[in-house]
Short mmCIF file of N, CA and C in Angstrom, two decimals:
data_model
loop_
_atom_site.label_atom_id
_atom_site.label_comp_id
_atom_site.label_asym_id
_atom_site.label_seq_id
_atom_site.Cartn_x
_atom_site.Cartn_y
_atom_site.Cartn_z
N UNK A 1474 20.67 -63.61 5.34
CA UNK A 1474 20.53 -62.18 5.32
C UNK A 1474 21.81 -61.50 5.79
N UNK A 1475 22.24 -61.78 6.84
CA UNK A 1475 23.62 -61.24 7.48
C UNK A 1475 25.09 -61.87 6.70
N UNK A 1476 24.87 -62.26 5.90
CA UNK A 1476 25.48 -63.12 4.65
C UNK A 1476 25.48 -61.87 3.76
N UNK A 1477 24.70 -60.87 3.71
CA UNK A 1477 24.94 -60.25 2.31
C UNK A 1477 25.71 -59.00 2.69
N UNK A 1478 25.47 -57.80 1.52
CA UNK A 1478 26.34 -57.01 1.37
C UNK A 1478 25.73 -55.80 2.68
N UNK A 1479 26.70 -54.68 2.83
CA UNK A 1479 25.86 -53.90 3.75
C UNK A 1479 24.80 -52.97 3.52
N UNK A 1480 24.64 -52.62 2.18
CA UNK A 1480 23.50 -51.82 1.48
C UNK A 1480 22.29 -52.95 1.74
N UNK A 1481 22.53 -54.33 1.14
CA UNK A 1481 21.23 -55.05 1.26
C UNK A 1481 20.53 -54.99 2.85
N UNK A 1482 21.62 -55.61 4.07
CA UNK A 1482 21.07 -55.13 5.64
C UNK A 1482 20.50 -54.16 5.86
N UNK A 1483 20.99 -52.83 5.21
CA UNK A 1483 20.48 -51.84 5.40
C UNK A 1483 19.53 -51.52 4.81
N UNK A 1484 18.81 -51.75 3.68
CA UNK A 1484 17.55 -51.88 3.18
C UNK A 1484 16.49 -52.49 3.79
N UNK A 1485 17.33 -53.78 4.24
CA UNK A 1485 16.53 -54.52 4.57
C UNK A 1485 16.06 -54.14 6.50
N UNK A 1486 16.97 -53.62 7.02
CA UNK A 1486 16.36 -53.01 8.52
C UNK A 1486 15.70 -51.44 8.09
N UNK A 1487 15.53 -51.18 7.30
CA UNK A 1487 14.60 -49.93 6.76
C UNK A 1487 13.45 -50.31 6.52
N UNK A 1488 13.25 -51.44 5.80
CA UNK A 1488 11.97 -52.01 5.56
C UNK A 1488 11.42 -52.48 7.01
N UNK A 1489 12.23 -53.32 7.83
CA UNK A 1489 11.68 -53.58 8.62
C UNK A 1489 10.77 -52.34 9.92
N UNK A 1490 11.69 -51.18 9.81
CA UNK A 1490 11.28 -49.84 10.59
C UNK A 1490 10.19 -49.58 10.14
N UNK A 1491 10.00 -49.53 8.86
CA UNK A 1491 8.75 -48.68 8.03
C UNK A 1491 7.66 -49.44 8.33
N UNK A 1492 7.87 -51.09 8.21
CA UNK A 1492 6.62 -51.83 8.23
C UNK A 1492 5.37 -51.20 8.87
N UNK A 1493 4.07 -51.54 8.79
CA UNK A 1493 2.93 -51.18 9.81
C UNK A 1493 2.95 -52.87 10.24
N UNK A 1494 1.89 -52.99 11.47
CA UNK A 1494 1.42 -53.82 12.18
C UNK A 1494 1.61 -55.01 11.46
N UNK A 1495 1.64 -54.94 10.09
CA UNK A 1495 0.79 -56.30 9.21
C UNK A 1495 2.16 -56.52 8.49
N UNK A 1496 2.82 -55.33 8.72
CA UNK A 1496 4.56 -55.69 7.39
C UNK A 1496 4.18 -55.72 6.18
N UNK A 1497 3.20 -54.68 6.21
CA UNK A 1497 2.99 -53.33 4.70
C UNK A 1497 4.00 -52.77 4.52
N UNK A 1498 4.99 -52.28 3.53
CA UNK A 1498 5.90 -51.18 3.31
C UNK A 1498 5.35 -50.45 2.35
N UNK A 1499 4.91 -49.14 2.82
CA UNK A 1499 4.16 -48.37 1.40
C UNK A 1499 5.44 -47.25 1.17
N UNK A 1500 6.29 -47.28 -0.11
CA UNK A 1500 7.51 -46.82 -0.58
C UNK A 1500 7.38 -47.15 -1.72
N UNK A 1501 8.13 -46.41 -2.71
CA UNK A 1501 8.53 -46.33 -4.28
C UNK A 1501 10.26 -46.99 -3.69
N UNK A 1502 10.76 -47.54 -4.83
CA UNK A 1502 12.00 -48.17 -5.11
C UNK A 1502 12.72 -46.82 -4.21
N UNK A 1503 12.54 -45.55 -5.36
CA UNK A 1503 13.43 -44.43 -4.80
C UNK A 1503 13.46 -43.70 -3.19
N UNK A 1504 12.18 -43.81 -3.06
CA UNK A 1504 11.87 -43.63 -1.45
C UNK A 1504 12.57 -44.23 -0.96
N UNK A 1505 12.15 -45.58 -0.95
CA UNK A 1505 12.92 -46.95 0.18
C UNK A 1505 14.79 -46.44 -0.12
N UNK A 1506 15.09 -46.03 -1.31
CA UNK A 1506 17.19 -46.18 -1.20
C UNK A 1506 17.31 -44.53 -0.39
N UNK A 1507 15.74 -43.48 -0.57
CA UNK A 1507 16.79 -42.21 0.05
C UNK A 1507 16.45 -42.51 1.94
N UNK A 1508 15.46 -43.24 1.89
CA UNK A 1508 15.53 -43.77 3.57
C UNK A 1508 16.55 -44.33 4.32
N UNK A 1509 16.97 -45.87 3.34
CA UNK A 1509 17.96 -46.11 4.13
C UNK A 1509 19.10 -45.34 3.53
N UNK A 1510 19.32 -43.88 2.84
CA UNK A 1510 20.30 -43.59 2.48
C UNK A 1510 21.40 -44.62 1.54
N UNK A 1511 20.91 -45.39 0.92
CA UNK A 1511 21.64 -46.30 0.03
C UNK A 1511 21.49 -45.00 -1.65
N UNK A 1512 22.56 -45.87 -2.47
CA UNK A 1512 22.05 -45.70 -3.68
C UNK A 1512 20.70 -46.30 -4.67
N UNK A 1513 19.90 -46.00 -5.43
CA UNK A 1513 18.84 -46.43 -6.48
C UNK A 1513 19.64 -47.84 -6.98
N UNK A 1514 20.46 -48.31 -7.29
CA UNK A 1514 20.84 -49.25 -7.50
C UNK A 1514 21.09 -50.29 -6.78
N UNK A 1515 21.53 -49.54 -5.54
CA UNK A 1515 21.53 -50.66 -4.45
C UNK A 1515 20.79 -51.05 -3.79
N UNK A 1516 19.63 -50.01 -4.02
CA UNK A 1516 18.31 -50.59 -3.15
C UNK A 1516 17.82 -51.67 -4.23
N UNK A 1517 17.73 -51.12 -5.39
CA UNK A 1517 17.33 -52.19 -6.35
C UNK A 1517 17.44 -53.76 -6.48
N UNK A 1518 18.94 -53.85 -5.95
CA UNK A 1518 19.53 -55.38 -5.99
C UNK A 1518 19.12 -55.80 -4.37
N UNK A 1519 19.09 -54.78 -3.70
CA UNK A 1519 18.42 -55.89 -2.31
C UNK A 1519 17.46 -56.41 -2.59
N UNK A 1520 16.35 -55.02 -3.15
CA UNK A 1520 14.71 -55.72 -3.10
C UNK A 1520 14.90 -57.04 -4.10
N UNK A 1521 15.75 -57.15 -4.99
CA UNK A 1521 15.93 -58.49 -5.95
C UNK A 1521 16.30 -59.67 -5.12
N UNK A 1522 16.70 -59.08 -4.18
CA UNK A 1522 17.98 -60.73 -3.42
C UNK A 1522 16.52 -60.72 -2.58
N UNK A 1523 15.57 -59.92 -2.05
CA UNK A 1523 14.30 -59.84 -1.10
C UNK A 1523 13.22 -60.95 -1.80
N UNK A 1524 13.56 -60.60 -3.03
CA UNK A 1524 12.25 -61.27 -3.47
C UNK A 1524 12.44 -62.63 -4.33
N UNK A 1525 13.96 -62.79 -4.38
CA UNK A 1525 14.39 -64.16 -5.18
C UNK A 1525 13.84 -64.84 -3.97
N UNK A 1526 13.71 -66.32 -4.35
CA UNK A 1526 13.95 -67.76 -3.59
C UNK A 1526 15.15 -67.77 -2.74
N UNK A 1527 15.42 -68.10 -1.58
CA UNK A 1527 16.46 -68.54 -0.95
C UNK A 1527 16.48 -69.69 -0.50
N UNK A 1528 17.34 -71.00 -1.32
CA UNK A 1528 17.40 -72.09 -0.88
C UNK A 1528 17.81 -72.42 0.39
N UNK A 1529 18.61 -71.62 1.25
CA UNK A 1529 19.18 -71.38 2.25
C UNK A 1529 18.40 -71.26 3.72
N UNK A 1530 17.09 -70.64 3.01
CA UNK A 1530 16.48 -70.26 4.24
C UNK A 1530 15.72 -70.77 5.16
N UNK A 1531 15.69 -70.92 6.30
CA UNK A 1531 15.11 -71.86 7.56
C UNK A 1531 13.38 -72.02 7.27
N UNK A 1532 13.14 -71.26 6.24
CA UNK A 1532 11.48 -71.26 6.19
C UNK A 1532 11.55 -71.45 5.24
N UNK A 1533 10.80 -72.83 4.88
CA UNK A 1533 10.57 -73.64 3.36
C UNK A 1533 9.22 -72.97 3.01
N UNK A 1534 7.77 -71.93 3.71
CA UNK A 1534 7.50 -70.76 3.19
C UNK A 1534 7.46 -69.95 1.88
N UNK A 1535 7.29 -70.25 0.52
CA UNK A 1535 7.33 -68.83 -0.20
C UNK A 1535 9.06 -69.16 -0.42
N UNK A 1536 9.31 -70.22 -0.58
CA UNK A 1536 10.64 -70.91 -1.04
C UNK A 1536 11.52 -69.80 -0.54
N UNK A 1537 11.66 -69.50 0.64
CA UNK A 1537 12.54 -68.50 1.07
C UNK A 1537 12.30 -66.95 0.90
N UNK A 1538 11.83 -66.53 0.26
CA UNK A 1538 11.63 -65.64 -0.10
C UNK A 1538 10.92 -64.18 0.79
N UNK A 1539 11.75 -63.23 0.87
CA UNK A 1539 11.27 -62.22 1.88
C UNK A 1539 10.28 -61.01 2.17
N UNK A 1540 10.26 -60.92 0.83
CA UNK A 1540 9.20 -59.63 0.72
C UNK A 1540 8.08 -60.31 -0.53
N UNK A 1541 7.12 -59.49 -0.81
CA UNK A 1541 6.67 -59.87 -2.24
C UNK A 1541 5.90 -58.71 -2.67
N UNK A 1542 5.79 -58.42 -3.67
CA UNK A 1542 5.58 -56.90 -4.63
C UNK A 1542 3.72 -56.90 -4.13
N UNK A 1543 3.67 -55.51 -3.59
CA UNK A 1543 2.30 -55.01 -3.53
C UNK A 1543 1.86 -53.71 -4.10
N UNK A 1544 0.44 -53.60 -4.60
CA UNK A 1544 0.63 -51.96 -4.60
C UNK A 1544 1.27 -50.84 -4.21
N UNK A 1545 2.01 -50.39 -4.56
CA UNK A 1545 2.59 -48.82 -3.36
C UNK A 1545 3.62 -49.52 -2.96
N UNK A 1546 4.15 -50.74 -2.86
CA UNK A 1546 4.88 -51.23 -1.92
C UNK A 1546 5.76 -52.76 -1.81
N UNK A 1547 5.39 -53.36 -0.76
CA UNK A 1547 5.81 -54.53 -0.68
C UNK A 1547 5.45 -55.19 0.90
N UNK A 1548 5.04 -56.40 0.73
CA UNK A 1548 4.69 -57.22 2.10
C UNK A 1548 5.61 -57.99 2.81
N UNK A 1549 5.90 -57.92 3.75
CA UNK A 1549 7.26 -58.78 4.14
C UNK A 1549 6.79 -60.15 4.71
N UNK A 1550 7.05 -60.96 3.75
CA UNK A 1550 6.84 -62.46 4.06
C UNK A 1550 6.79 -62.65 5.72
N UNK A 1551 6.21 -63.50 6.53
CA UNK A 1551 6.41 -63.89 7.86
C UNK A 1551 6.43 -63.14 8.75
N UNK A 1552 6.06 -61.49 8.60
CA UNK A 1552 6.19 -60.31 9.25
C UNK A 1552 5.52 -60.94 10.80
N UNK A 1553 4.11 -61.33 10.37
CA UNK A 1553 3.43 -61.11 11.79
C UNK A 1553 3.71 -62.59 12.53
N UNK A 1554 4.33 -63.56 12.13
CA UNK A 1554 4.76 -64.76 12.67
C UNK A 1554 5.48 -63.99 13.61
N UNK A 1555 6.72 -63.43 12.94
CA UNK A 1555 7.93 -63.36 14.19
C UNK A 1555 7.80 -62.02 14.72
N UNK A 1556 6.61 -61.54 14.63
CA UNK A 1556 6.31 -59.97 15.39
C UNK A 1556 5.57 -60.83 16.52
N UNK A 1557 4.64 -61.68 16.27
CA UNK A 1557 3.74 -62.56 17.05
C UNK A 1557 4.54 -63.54 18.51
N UNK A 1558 5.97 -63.87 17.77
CA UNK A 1558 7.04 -64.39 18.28
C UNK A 1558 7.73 -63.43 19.53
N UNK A 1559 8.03 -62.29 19.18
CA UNK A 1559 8.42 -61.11 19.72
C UNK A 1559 7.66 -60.85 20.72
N UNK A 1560 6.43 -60.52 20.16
CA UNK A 1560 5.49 -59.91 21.17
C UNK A 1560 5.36 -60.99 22.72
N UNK A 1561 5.18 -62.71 21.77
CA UNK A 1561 5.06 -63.16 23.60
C UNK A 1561 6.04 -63.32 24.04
N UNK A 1562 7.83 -63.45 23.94
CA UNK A 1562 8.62 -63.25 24.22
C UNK A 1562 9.12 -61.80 24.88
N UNK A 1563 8.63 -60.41 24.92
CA UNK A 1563 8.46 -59.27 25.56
C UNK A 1563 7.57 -59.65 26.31
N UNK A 1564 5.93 -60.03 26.38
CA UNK A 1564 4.88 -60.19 27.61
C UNK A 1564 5.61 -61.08 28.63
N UNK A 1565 6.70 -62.25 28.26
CA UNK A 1565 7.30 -63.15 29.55
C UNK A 1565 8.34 -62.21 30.17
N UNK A 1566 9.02 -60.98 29.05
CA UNK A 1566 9.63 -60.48 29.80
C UNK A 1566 9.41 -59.58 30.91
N UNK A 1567 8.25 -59.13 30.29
CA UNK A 1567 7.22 -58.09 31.40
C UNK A 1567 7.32 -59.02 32.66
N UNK A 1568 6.29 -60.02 32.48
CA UNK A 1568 5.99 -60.61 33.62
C UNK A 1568 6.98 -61.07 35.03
N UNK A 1569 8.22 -61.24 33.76
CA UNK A 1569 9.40 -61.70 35.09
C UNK A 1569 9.81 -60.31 35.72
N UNK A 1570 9.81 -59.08 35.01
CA UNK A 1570 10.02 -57.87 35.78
C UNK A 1570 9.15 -57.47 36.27
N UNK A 1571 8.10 -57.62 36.34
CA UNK A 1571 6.87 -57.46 36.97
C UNK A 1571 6.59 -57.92 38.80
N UNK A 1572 7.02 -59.83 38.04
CA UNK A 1572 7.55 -60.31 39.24
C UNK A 1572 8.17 -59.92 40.61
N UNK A 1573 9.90 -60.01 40.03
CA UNK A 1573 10.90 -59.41 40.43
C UNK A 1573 10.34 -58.02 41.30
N UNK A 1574 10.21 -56.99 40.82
CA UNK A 1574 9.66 -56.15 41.35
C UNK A 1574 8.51 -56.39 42.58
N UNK A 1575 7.67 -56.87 42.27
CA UNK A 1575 6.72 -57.54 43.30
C UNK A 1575 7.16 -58.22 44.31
N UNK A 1576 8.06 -59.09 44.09
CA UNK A 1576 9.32 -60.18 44.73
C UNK A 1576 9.86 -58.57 46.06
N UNK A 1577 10.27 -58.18 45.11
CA UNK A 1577 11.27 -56.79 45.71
C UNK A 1577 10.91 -55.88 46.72
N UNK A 1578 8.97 -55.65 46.23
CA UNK A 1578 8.32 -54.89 47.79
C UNK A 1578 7.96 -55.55 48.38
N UNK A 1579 7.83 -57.10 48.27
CA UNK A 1579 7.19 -57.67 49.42
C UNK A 1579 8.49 -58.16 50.04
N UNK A 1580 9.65 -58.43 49.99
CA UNK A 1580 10.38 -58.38 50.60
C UNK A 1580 11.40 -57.15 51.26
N UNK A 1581 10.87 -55.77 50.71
CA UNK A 1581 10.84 -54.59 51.45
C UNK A 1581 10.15 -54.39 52.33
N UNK A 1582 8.92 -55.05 52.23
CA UNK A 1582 8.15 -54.40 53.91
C UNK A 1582 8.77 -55.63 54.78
N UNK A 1583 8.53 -56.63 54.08
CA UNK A 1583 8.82 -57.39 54.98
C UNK A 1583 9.83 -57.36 56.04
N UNK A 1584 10.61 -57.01 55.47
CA UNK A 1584 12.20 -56.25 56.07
C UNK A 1584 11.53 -54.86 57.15
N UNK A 1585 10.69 -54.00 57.03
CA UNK A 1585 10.67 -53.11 57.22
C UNK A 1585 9.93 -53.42 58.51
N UNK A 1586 8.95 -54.59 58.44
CA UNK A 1586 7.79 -54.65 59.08
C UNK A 1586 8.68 -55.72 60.02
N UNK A 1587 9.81 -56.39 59.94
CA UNK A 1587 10.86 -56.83 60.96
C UNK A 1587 11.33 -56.08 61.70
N UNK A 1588 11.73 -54.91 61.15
CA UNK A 1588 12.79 -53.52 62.02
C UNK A 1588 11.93 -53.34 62.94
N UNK A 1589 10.61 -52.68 62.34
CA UNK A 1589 9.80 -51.99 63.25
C UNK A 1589 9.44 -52.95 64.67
N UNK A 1590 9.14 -54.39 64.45
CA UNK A 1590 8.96 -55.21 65.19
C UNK A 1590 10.39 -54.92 66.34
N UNK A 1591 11.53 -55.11 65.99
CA UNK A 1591 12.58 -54.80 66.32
C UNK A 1591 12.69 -54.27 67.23
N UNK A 1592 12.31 -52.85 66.80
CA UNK A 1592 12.35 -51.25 67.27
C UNK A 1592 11.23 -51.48 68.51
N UNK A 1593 10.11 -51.86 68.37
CA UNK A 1593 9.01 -52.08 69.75
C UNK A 1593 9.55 -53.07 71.16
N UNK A 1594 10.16 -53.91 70.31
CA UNK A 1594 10.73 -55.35 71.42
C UNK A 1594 12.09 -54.26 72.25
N UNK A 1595 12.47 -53.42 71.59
CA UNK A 1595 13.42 -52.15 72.12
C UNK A 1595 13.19 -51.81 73.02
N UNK A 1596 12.07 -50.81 73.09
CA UNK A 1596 11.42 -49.83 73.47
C UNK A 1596 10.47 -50.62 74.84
N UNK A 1597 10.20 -51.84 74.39
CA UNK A 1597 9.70 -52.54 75.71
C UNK A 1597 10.71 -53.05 77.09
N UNK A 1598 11.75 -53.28 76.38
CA UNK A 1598 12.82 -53.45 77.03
C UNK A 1598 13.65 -52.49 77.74
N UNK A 1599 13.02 -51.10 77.40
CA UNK A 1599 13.67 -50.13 78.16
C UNK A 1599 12.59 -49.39 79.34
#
């Protein structure tokens, strides 16, 4: 994909914006080129390089192949695999900031709940 021209990327991260949940694209040819601002022709030859075979590609899948023609639209091959991919890769990221943070006030009071200790052993001493 990052192999091709810059109209095709750019079609092709338009499609990906538009998708819904499932990686529906509901667009006409002409829609999809005035979105990503491409020309009618150039959107044309992406959705072609989208929907040929790519011997190239890491997913033997639908012989490579990225989108495939739907009513209204087009489905993007593997959409919810690597949205599925994404998603638990963001929940681990949550969790480690989640962590961290948690990590962060309990070693704020802790600190705090030392001073104060501190501050009394002071105050006894005077």
């Amino acid at each position: 994909m990052w192999g091709e021209s810059n109209s095709t990327r750019i079609v092709w991260i338009t499609m990906l914006a538009l998708a819904d949940k499932d990686g529906d694209v509901r667009a006409s040819p002409g829609g999809l080129a005035r979105l990503a601002n491409v020309s009618t022709s150039e959107c044309q030859a992406a959705l072609s390089c989208f929907l040929a075979p790519d011997p190239e590609s890491g997913t033997p899948e639908d012989d490579g192949r990225r989108i495939e023609q739907r009513d209204g639209g087009w489905f993007i091959l593997n959409y919810t695999k690597y949205r599925t991919l994404q998603d638990a890769e963001m929940r681990k990221a949550q969790w480690r900031e989640g962590g961290q943070r948690m990590s962060t006030k309990i070693n704020t009071r802790q600190h705090i709940q030392k001073q104060k200790q501190k501050q009394k052993q002071k105050q006894k001493l005077r």
